[in-house]
Coordinates of C-alpha atoms in Angstrom, one line a residue:
M197 CA 76.9 168.1 -2.2
R198 CA 76.1 165.5 0.4
T199 CA 72.5 165.2 -0.5
C200 CA 73.6 164.5 -4.1
T201 CA 75.7 161.5 -2.9
F202 CA 72.9 160.3 -0.6
H203 CA 70.4 160.6 -3.5
A204 CA 72.6 158.6 -5.8
K205 CA 72.9 155.8 -3.3
R206 CA 69.2 155.6 -2.4
D207 CA 67.5 156.6 -5.6
Y208 CA 69.8 155.9 -8.5
E209 CA 67.3 156.2 -11.3
G210 CA 65.9 159.4 -9.8
Y211 CA 69.5 160.7 -9.5
L212 CA 70.2 160.1 -13.1
C213 CA 67.0 161.9 -14.2
S214 CA 67.8 164.9 -12.0
L215 CA 71.2 165.3 -13.6
L216 CA 69.4 166.2 -16.9
L217 CA 67.4 169.0 -15.4
P218 CA 68.3 172.6 -16.1
A219 CA 71.2 173.8 -13.9
E220 CA 69.0 176.3 -12.0
S221 CA 66.7 173.5 -10.9
R222 CA 69.1 170.7 -10.4
S223 CA 70.1 171.3 -6.7
S224 CA 66.5 171.8 -5.7
A225 CA 65.4 168.6 -7.4
F226 CA 68.1 166.7 -5.6
A227 CA 66.8 168.2 -2.3
L228 CA 63.2 167.2 -3.0
R229 CA 64.1 163.7 -4.0
A230 CA 66.3 163.3 -1.0
F231 CA 63.4 164.6 1.2
N232 CA 61.2 161.9 -0.4
V233 CA 63.8 159.2 0.2
E234 CA 64.2 160.3 3.8
L235 CA 60.4 159.9 4.3
A236 CA 60.4 156.6 2.5
Q237 CA 63.2 155.0 4.5
A238 CA 64.1 154.2 8.1
G239 CA 67.5 153.5 9.4
F240 CA 69.0 154.4 6.0
K241 CA 68.3 151.0 4.5
P242 CA 68.2 151.1 0.7
H243 CA 65.1 150.5 -1.4
L244 CA 62.6 150.1 1.5
Q245 CA 59.4 152.0 2.2
V246 CA 58.9 153.4 5.8
K247 CA 56.3 150.7 6.6
D248 CA 58.7 148.0 5.4
S249 CA 61.9 149.0 7.1
V250 CA 60.9 149.9 10.6
S251 CA 60.7 147.3 13.3
E252 CA 57.7 149.1 15.0
K253 CA 55.2 151.6 13.6
T254 CA 56.2 153.9 16.5
I255 CA 59.7 154.4 15.1
G256 CA 58.2 155.3 11.7
L257 CA 55.9 157.8 13.4
M258 CA 58.9 159.4 15.2
R259 CA 60.6 159.8 11.8
I260 CA 57.5 161.4 10.3
Q261 CA 57.2 163.8 13.3
F262 CA 60.8 164.8 12.9
W263 CA 60.1 165.9 9.3
K264 CA 56.9 167.7 10.3
K265 CA 58.8 169.8 12.8
T266 CA 61.7 170.2 10.3
V267 CA 59.3 171.7 7.7
D268 CA 57.9 174.0 10.3
D269 CA 61.4 175.1 11.2
I270 CA 62.3 175.6 7.5
Y271 CA 59.5 178.1 7.1
C272 CA 60.7 179.9 10.1
D273 CA 64.1 180.1 8.4
N274 CA 65.6 177.9 11.1
P275 CA 66.3 174.5 9.5
P276 CA 68.1 171.9 11.7
H277 CA 71.7 171.1 10.9
Q278 CA 70.9 168.1 8.8
P279 CA 72.1 168.0 5.1
V280 CA 68.7 167.3 3.5
A281 CA 66.9 169.8 5.7
I282 CA 69.4 172.6 4.8
E283 CA 69.1 171.8 1.0
L284 CA 65.3 171.7 1.3
W285 CA 65.3 175.1 3.0
K286 CA 67.4 176.5 0.1
A287 CA 65.0 175.0 -2.4
V288 CA 62.0 176.5 -0.6
R289 CA 63.6 179.9 -0.7
R290 CA 64.8 179.6 -4.3
H291 CA 61.5 178.4 -5.8
N292 CA 58.9 179.6 -3.2
L293 CA 57.7 176.1 -2.5
T294 CA 54.5 176.1 -0.4
K295 CA 54.5 174.6 3.1
R296 CA 51.1 173.0 2.4
W297 CA 52.6 171.0 -0.5
L298 CA 55.5 169.6 1.6
M299 CA 53.2 168.8 4.5
K300 CA 50.8 167.0 2.2
I301 CA 53.7 164.7 1.1
I302 CA 54.5 163.9 4.8
D303 CA 50.8 163.3 5.6
E304 CA 50.3 160.9 2.8
R305 CA 53.5 159.0 3.7
E306 CA 52.2 158.8 7.3
K307 CA 49.0 157.2 6.1
N308 CA 51.0 154.4 4.5
L309 CA 52.7 153.3 7.7
D310 CA 50.0 150.7 8.2
D311 CA 51.3 147.3 7.3
K312 CA 48.4 146.3 5.0
P313 CA 48.2 145.1 1.3
Y314 CA 46.5 147.2 -1.2
R315 CA 42.8 146.2 -1.6
N316 CA 42.8 147.0 -5.3
I317 CA 44.8 148.5 -8.2
Q318 CA 43.1 151.9 -7.5
E319 CA 44.7 152.1 -4.0
L320 CA 48.1 151.2 -5.5
E321 CA 47.7 153.9 -8.1
D322 CA 46.8 156.5 -5.5
Y323 CA 49.9 155.7 -3.6
G324 CA 52.0 156.6 -6.6
I325 CA 50.4 160.0 -7.1
K326 CA 50.7 161.4 -3.6
D327 CA 53.1 164.2 -4.3
L328 CA 52.4 164.9 -8.0
H329 CA 50.1 167.8 -8.7
A330 CA 51.1 168.9 -12.2
D331 CA 49.1 168.0 -15.3
H332 CA 47.6 164.8 -16.5
A333 CA 50.9 163.5 -17.8
A334 CA 52.5 163.9 -14.4
S335 CA 49.6 162.1 -12.7
H336 CA 49.9 159.1 -15.0
I337 CA 53.6 159.0 -14.5
G338 CA 53.1 159.1 -10.8
K339 CA 50.7 156.2 -10.9
A340 CA 53.0 154.2 -13.1
Q341 CA 55.9 154.8 -10.7
G342 CA 53.9 153.7 -7.7
I343 CA 52.9 150.4 -9.4
V344 CA 56.5 149.7 -10.6
T345 CA 57.9 150.5 -7.2
C346 CA 55.5 147.9 -5.7
L347 CA 56.4 145.3 -8.3
R348 CA 60.2 145.9 -7.8
A349 CA 59.9 145.6 -4.0
T350 CA 57.8 142.4 -4.1
P351 CA 60.8 140.0 -3.6
Y352 CA 62.0 142.0 -0.6
H353 CA 58.5 142.2 0.9
G354 CA 58.2 138.4 0.4
S355 CA 61.4 137.8 2.3
R356 CA 59.8 139.6 5.2
R357 CA 56.6 137.6 4.7
R358 CA 54.6 140.5 3.4
V359 CA 52.7 141.0 0.1
F360 CA 51.4 144.3 -1.0
L361 CA 50.2 143.5 -4.5
P362 CA 46.5 144.4 -5.0
M363 CA 44.2 141.8 -3.4
D364 CA 41.5 142.0 -6.0
V365 CA 43.9 141.1 -8.8
C366 CA 45.2 138.1 -6.7
V367 CA 41.7 136.9 -6.1
L368 CA 40.8 137.2 -9.7
H369 CA 43.6 134.7 -10.6
G370 CA 43.1 132.5 -7.6
V371 CA 46.5 133.5 -6.1
S372 CA 47.1 133.6 -2.4
Q373 CA 49.8 135.5 -0.5
E374 CA 51.5 132.2 0.3
D375 CA 52.1 131.8 -3.5
F376 CA 54.2 134.9 -3.5
L377 CA 55.9 134.0 -0.2
R378 CA 57.1 130.7 -1.6
K379 CA 58.2 132.4 -4.9
S380 CA 55.8 130.4 -7.0
Q381 CA 56.4 130.6 -10.8
D382 CA 53.0 129.2 -11.6
K383 CA 51.1 130.8 -14.5
N384 CA 48.4 132.3 -12.4
V385 CA 51.1 134.1 -10.3
R386 CA 52.7 135.5 -13.4
D387 CA 49.2 136.5 -14.6
V388 CA 48.8 138.7 -11.5
V389 CA 52.2 140.3 -12.2
Y390 CA 51.2 140.7 -15.9
D391 CA 47.9 142.5 -15.0
V392 CA 49.6 144.9 -12.5
A393 CA 52.5 145.6 -14.9
S394 CA 50.1 146.2 -17.8
Q395 CA 48.4 148.9 -15.7
A396 CA 51.7 150.7 -15.3
H397 CA 52.3 150.4 -19.0
L398 CA 48.9 151.8 -19.8
H399 CA 49.7 154.8 -17.6
L400 CA 52.9 155.4 -19.4
K401 CA 51.1 155.3 -22.7
H402 CA 48.5 157.8 -21.4
A403 CA 51.3 160.1 -20.1
R404 CA 53.0 160.1 -23.5
S405 CA 49.7 160.9 -25.3
F406 CA 50.0 164.4 -23.9
H407 CA 53.4 164.8 -25.5
K408 CA 52.3 167.6 -27.9
S409 CA 50.6 169.6 -25.3
V410 CA 53.2 169.5 -22.5
P411 CA 55.7 172.4 -22.6
V412 CA 59.1 171.3 -23.8
K413 CA 60.8 172.8 -20.7
A414 CA 58.8 170.3 -18.6
F415 CA 60.1 167.2 -20.3
P416 CA 63.2 166.8 -18.1
A417 CA 60.9 166.3 -15.1
F418 CA 59.2 163.5 -16.9
L419 CA 62.3 161.5 -17.8
Q420 CA 61.5 158.9 -15.1
T421 CA 59.3 157.3 -17.8
V422 CA 62.5 155.9 -19.4
A423 CA 63.5 154.0 -16.2
L424 CA 60.0 152.8 -15.7
E425 CA 59.7 151.5 -19.2
D426 CA 63.1 149.8 -18.8
Y427 CA 61.8 147.8 -15.9
L428 CA 58.6 146.9 -17.6
K429 CA 60.5 145.6 -20.7
K430 CA 62.8 143.5 -18.4
I431 CA 59.9 141.9 -16.6
Q432 CA 58.2 141.1 -19.9
K433 CA 61.4 139.4 -21.1
V434 CA 61.4 137.0 -18.2
D435 CA 57.7 136.2 -18.8
F436 CA 56.6 138.2 -15.7
D437 CA 58.6 136.1 -13.2
I438 CA 58.8 138.8 -10.6
F439 CA 61.6 136.9 -8.7
H440 CA 64.0 136.6 -11.7
P441 CA 67.5 137.7 -10.6
S442 CA 67.9 140.0 -13.7
L443 CA 65.2 142.3 -12.4
Q444 CA 67.4 143.3 -9.5
Q445 CA 70.3 144.3 -11.8
K446 CA 71.0 147.9 -12.9
N447 CA 70.9 148.7 -16.6
A448 CA 74.3 150.0 -17.5
L449 CA 72.8 151.6 -20.6
L450 CA 70.1 153.6 -18.7
P451 CA 72.2 156.8 -18.5
L452 CA 72.6 156.7 -22.2
S453 CA 68.9 156.1 -22.8
L454 CA 68.0 159.0 -20.6
Y455 CA 70.5 161.3 -22.4
I456 CA 69.1 160.3 -25.8
Q457 CA 65.5 161.0 -24.8
S458 CA 66.6 164.3 -23.2
W459 CA 68.4 165.3 -26.4
R460 CA 65.4 164.3 -28.5
K461 CA 63.1 166.4 -26.3
R462 CA 60.9 163.4 -25.5
Y463 CA 59.8 161.5 -22.4

């Protein structure tokens, strides 16, 4: 399936997690993840958010408008001849996904086209939970994922002279945007990264505290925690130097770790 290949290239960790879902849900999960990747990217550039990869906000808005019309067409059983759209249409029919839910995902992505840093950690957490409406565990995982995504993208953002880390945390440690732009390794810069990463870790801890109350069949959907924890451990090992080259490398053992957690019925 073409969306599967696209998904693997653009969202490798999400792709690995989707492989461990039940067979009846797997293709729909690929479609939904590919839909999210389409919204988060422009020009098919890997690992970039819409607001980071478009040269003008207008181009990003055009992409958003395309997907709004596409969702309208999907619910009229007339999807455009575009691989992700066709697979999304199949997922909608197979699982009775609501139009309101898909439109909300698009609307929230549109709000994030503005090229502004997050004012505080709360704004950053809210960005991570836009399309998660399950239970408390899912919401905490969504917040952790939003924070980790922001951390991982910081070197790229810096290369384009942009910083999206929460301003209140930076002010607390006396760190300016320029410190990140020049890739400073000063302790106060690493303290900012430590505080932000610690918040992600706290959300993972909260998510796992619901382990006994979450239905076992829902665990595969929460396996993203394994990839998130992997990044948080790596950044701790380099003493929260967010620009360390090792943080940009894939963990060859991640597929095995995911399989083991799936086999153990844990997330």
